[in-house]
XYZ file of C-alpha atoms in Angstrom:
312
model
C 0.129 0.089 0.023
C 3.002 2.283 -0.767
C 3.652 2.760 2.766
C 0.354 4.597 3.638
C -0.893 3.483 6.958
C -4.612 2.927 6.384
C -5.545 2.338 10.162
C -8.112 4.518 11.788
C -7.036 6.030 15.259
C -10.832 7.045 16.040
C -12.271 3.487 15.403
C -13.947 4.322 12.181
C -12.750 2.246 8.772
C -10.506 4.324 6.586
C -12.290 5.450 3.373
C -12.284 2.751 0.364
C -10.794 3.535 -2.688
C -11.332 2.682 -6.169
C -9.741 0.005 -7.527
C -8.270 -1.545 -10.696
C -11.245 -2.461 -13.116
C -9.607 -5.332 -14.764
C -10.485 -7.465 -11.925
C -14.175 -7.341 -12.340
C -16.419 -6.563 -15.469
C -20.178 -5.349 -16.055
C -21.605 -7.280 -18.992
C -23.962 -4.963 -20.608
C -26.831 -5.068 -23.020
C -26.921 -2.493 -26.089
C -30.161 -1.643 -23.957
C -31.367 -1.982 -21.111
C -34.849 -3.556 -21.473
C -36.112 -5.234 -18.052
C -35.598 -3.665 -14.687
C -33.309 -6.607 -13.471
C -29.792 -6.743 -12.097
C -27.727 -10.188 -12.043
C -24.774 -10.315 -10.046
C -22.094 -13.559 -9.904
C -19.982 -12.648 -6.976
C -18.164 -16.212 -6.365
C -17.351 -17.489 -10.000
C -14.524 -15.500 -10.343
C -11.360 -17.785 -11.393
C -8.326 -15.132 -11.556
C -5.992 -16.197 -9.083
C -3.295 -13.824 -8.001
C 0.330 -15.484 -8.257
C 0.874 -14.144 -4.600
C -1.939 -15.788 -3.380
C -0.555 -19.127 -4.509
C 2.804 -18.382 -3.245
C 1.380 -17.713 0.522
C -1.361 -20.496 0.660
C -0.678 -24.313 1.698
C -3.161 -25.520 -0.848
C -2.779 -26.298 -4.531
C -5.046 -24.720 -7.023
C -7.868 -27.786 -7.433
C -8.099 -27.137 -3.592
C -8.684 -23.499 -3.898
C -10.735 -23.491 -6.243
C -13.278 -26.080 -4.523
C -14.783 -22.697 -3.020
C -15.545 -21.122 -6.514
C -19.524 -20.911 -8.019
C -18.208 -22.538 -11.157
C -19.748 -21.656 -13.889
C -22.080 -19.562 -12.578
C -21.704 -16.795 -14.850
C -22.222 -18.980 -17.644
C -25.385 -20.375 -16.628
C -27.012 -16.870 -16.451
C -25.413 -15.351 -19.646
C -28.640 -16.769 -21.536
C -30.132 -14.596 -18.694
C -28.165 -11.300 -19.118
C -29.056 -11.710 -23.093
C -32.676 -10.561 -22.168
C -31.362 -6.986 -21.783
C -29.877 -6.957 -18.312
C -26.811 -6.116 -17.061
C -24.548 -8.646 -15.449
C -21.652 -7.873 -13.038
C -19.222 -10.522 -12.234
C -16.022 -10.649 -10.229
C -13.158 -12.028 -12.159
C -11.228 -12.691 -8.650
C -11.980 -15.581 -6.628
C -13.852 -15.892 -3.708
C -10.878 -17.604 -1.841
C -9.185 -14.076 -2.161
C -11.687 -11.875 -1.433
C -15.379 -12.376 -0.454
C -17.759 -9.441 -1.777
C -20.724 -11.249 -0.418
C -19.547 -10.184 3.110
C -19.198 -6.896 4.957
C -16.122 -5.120 3.820
C -14.401 -5.656 7.147
C -15.706 -9.120 8.212
C -12.541 -10.889 9.683
C -11.086 -13.416 11.841
C -8.499 -11.923 14.265
C -6.732 -15.135 14.471
C -5.734 -15.089 10.747
C -3.774 -11.903 11.582
C -0.118 -11.143 13.064
C -1.117 -7.488 14.121
C -3.911 -6.153 15.935
C -7.004 -5.295 13.942
C -8.880 -1.848 14.440
C -11.928 -1.719 16.352
C -14.225 -1.037 13.768
C -13.573 -4.525 12.302
C -16.499 -7.374 12.699
C -14.565 -10.322 14.249
C -17.698 -11.794 15.678
C -20.104 -12.760 13.013
C -21.663 -16.384 11.757
C -19.469 -16.055 8.780
C -15.852 -15.396 10.731
C -16.712 -18.436 13.467
C -17.251 -20.207 10.047
C -13.933 -19.213 8.564
C -15.524 -17.512 5.595
C -14.993 -13.938 6.325
C -14.359 -11.274 3.739
C -10.923 -12.718 3.741
C -11.560 -16.352 4.287
C -9.524 -18.566 6.564
C -10.791 -22.118 4.833
C -12.031 -23.397 1.622
C -14.900 -26.082 1.541
C -14.019 -29.056 3.499
C -12.390 -26.583 6.515
C -8.911 -26.745 4.880
C -6.891 -23.973 5.766
C -5.612 -21.450 3.137
C -2.682 -20.040 4.564
C 1.000 -20.935 5.460
C 1.275 -18.053 7.769
C -0.699 -15.066 9.494
C -1.540 -12.385 7.029
C -0.790 -8.795 7.972
C -3.949 -6.021 8.213
C -2.318 -4.211 5.578
C -2.514 -7.017 3.003
C -6.216 -7.199 3.471
C -6.592 -3.556 3.201
C -5.211 -3.976 -0.278
C -7.620 -6.550 -1.387
C -10.436 -4.618 -0.239
C -9.689 -1.581 -2.244
C -8.538 -3.220 -5.409
C -11.221 -5.585 -5.415
C -14.078 -5.386 -3.084
C -14.936 -1.414 -3.605
C -14.934 -1.161 -7.484
C -17.228 -4.381 -7.372
C -19.629 -2.440 -4.945
C -19.016 0.918 -6.585
C -20.429 -0.921 -9.760
C -23.040 -2.820 -8.353
C -24.582 0.046 -6.510
C -24.232 2.186 -9.767
C -26.392 -0.391 -11.863
C -29.011 -0.558 -8.861
C -29.446 3.288 -8.804
C -29.528 3.418 -12.918
C -31.792 0.438 -13.181
C -34.520 2.216 -10.200
C -34.030 5.558 -12.260
C -34.982 4.138 -15.161
C -37.692 1.843 -14.363
C -38.845 2.805 -11.225
C -37.682 0.041 -9.348
C -34.863 -2.927 -9.495
C -35.088 -6.502 -8.888
C -31.485 -7.587 -8.255
C -30.851 -11.592 -8.746
C -27.587 -12.601 -6.855
C -26.696 -16.119 -8.358
C -24.709 -18.899 -6.634
C -23.861 -22.106 -6.438
C -23.654 -24.796 -3.501
C -22.329 -28.195 -3.052
C -24.461 -31.223 -3.939
C -23.245 -32.774 -0.364
C -25.251 -29.886 1.958
C -27.552 -32.059 4.041
C -30.538 -29.589 3.170
C -33.786 -31.268 4.116
C -35.717 -31.608 0.634
C -39.268 -30.779 0.113
C -41.783 -32.635 -2.746
C -41.279 -35.611 -4.572
C -37.346 -35.528 -5.022
C -36.653 -36.340 -1.461
C -32.870 -37.497 -2.059
C -31.785 -33.699 -3.499
C -32.444 -30.080 -3.252
C -31.717 -28.188 -6.473
C -32.264 -24.885 -5.342
C -32.392 -22.490 -2.475
C -33.918 -19.482 -2.840
C -33.217 -16.596 -0.282
C -34.936 -13.550 0.294
C -33.860 -12.656 4.284
C -37.033 -14.201 5.307
C -39.089 -11.802 3.162
C -37.182 -8.592 3.975
C -35.403 -8.033 1.209
C -37.511 -8.966 -1.634
C -41.508 -8.514 -2.461
C -43.080 -12.096 -1.589
C -44.773 -11.960 -4.888
C -41.528 -12.412 -6.727
C -39.734 -15.107 -4.543
C -43.415 -16.923 -4.964
C -43.056 -16.717 -8.570
C -39.468 -17.786 -8.589
C -40.338 -20.994 -6.335
C -43.347 -21.773 -8.514
C -41.783 -21.088 -11.592
C -38.575 -23.419 -10.768
C -40.862 -26.208 -9.218
C -42.830 -26.035 -11.915
C -39.555 -26.757 -14.425
C -39.531 -29.858 -12.203
C -36.658 -28.830 -9.344
C -36.989 -29.149 -5.895
C -36.948 -25.746 -4.184
C -36.630 -25.015 -0.450
C -36.496 -20.952 0.888
C -34.170 -19.120 3.186
C -32.236 -22.425 4.215
C -29.521 -22.740 4.840
C -28.949 -19.617 2.621
C -31.406 -16.677 3.463
C -28.914 -14.316 1.484
C -25.479 -12.865 1.981
C -24.585 -9.381 2.197
C -25.553 -8.130 -1.079
C -29.241 -9.821 -0.711
C -29.479 -7.903 2.758
C -27.544 -4.609 1.807
C -29.269 -3.905 -1.236
C -32.591 -5.651 -1.014
C -35.077 -3.003 0.300
C -38.287 -3.269 -0.874
C -39.817 -0.349 0.367
C -37.589 1.530 -1.441
C -38.130 -0.059 -4.832
C -35.221 -2.708 -4.631
C -35.588 -6.491 -4.315
C -33.020 -8.886 -3.706
C -33.272 -12.475 -4.322
C -30.439 -14.733 -3.838
C -30.542 -17.985 -5.707
C -28.566 -20.983 -4.995
C -27.853 -23.723 -7.723
C -27.172 -27.193 -6.741
C -23.665 -28.016 -8.417
C -24.286 -31.359 -9.166
C -27.086 -30.567 -11.505
C -24.649 -28.909 -14.137
C -20.928 -29.875 -13.228
C -18.430 -32.744 -12.016
C -17.440 -31.540 -8.699
C -14.481 -33.326 -8.195
C -12.868 -32.705 -11.793
C -14.578 -29.204 -11.684
C -15.738 -29.573 -15.190
C -18.891 -28.988 -16.854
C -21.605 -31.202 -17.731
C -23.713 -31.393 -21.030
C -26.873 -30.445 -18.995
C -25.219 -26.520 -18.226
C -26.606 -25.610 -21.395
C -30.214 -26.496 -20.687
C -29.999 -25.066 -17.321
C -28.891 -21.867 -18.842
C -32.088 -21.698 -20.834
C -34.037 -22.613 -18.009
C -32.304 -19.587 -16.345
C -33.326 -17.283 -18.914
C -36.831 -18.116 -18.838
C -37.005 -17.934 -14.945
C -35.441 -14.569 -15.224
C -37.966 -13.439 -17.994
C -40.444 -14.517 -15.752
C -39.444 -12.330 -12.873
C -38.919 -9.164 -14.791
C -42.670 -9.672 -15.800
C -43.924 -9.662 -12.767
C -46.806 -7.506 -12.369
C -47.321 -6.956 -8.181
C -50.826 -5.236 -8.669
C -49.855 -3.237 -11.744
C -46.798 -1.251 -9.442
C -43.987 -3.207 -10.935
C -45.270 -4.204 -14.232
C -42.705 -4.109 -16.726
C -45.179 -3.013 -19.523
C -46.263 0.064 -17.054
C -43.202 0.565 -15.650
C -41.811 4.474 -15.836
C -38.858 4.841 -17.783
C -36.638 7.546 -17.062
C -34.080 8.219 -19.861
């Protein structure tokens, strides 16, 4: 960080700086025609060389934390006229679906500032803004980190991602009068989730709307009904009720609805080889259909795409 001490003496977080735009990308349609923004925060797979040098894990083990190919699965949905933001950096390096300073003090050689959240459930699980472990509980680092290293990651990656996402949400709300943010994720097929419906051995999707606080229930109901109608087994809010993105951006009373979608990886990929299954193409088409249905939602006429106010 070029010798600049960015810690605070008054217990408040330092300002987050703009970062390098090459570490995240927004895929823009020629014209945004639907009031939807898509986000893929965990599908990044550009691993910095310096990360490998301080990790005790091989590249394949590190990649077990990725939401592999989720950006590809929702690419067809973005083609309907919705912008999509996707992180290019991996979540094991810095996780943008966390608070900016959600950190485990045991990971650091130096003391953390007072403003750092050291007691969240995510920190306790080893999955803070900078994770301590990857899936299956494997520790990432050979040695303790310095807080300045983490500030650099947050400045270069976390802040630019959320600056762009905030801009997309505000721009969509201004144009249409409201915004539906779909946060796109995947989950390991081994998660012990109580199933619902005829497919007792597998849960295909988990929808998270912070128990109705982050999204109008009509949107969640539509997503649930649409996926169930496609033959998928769907549960809500367990074990994924929505992460930081869902809770931070989702304010239905202010016209922003955030819905987190978790897809069972066993549907579309080989989780050991980290390779695509042929079904990924069909799944992508189904996600496009789902997004089209969500975009056309009419909540008593208030949020109808056809009647939405457009402010150019």
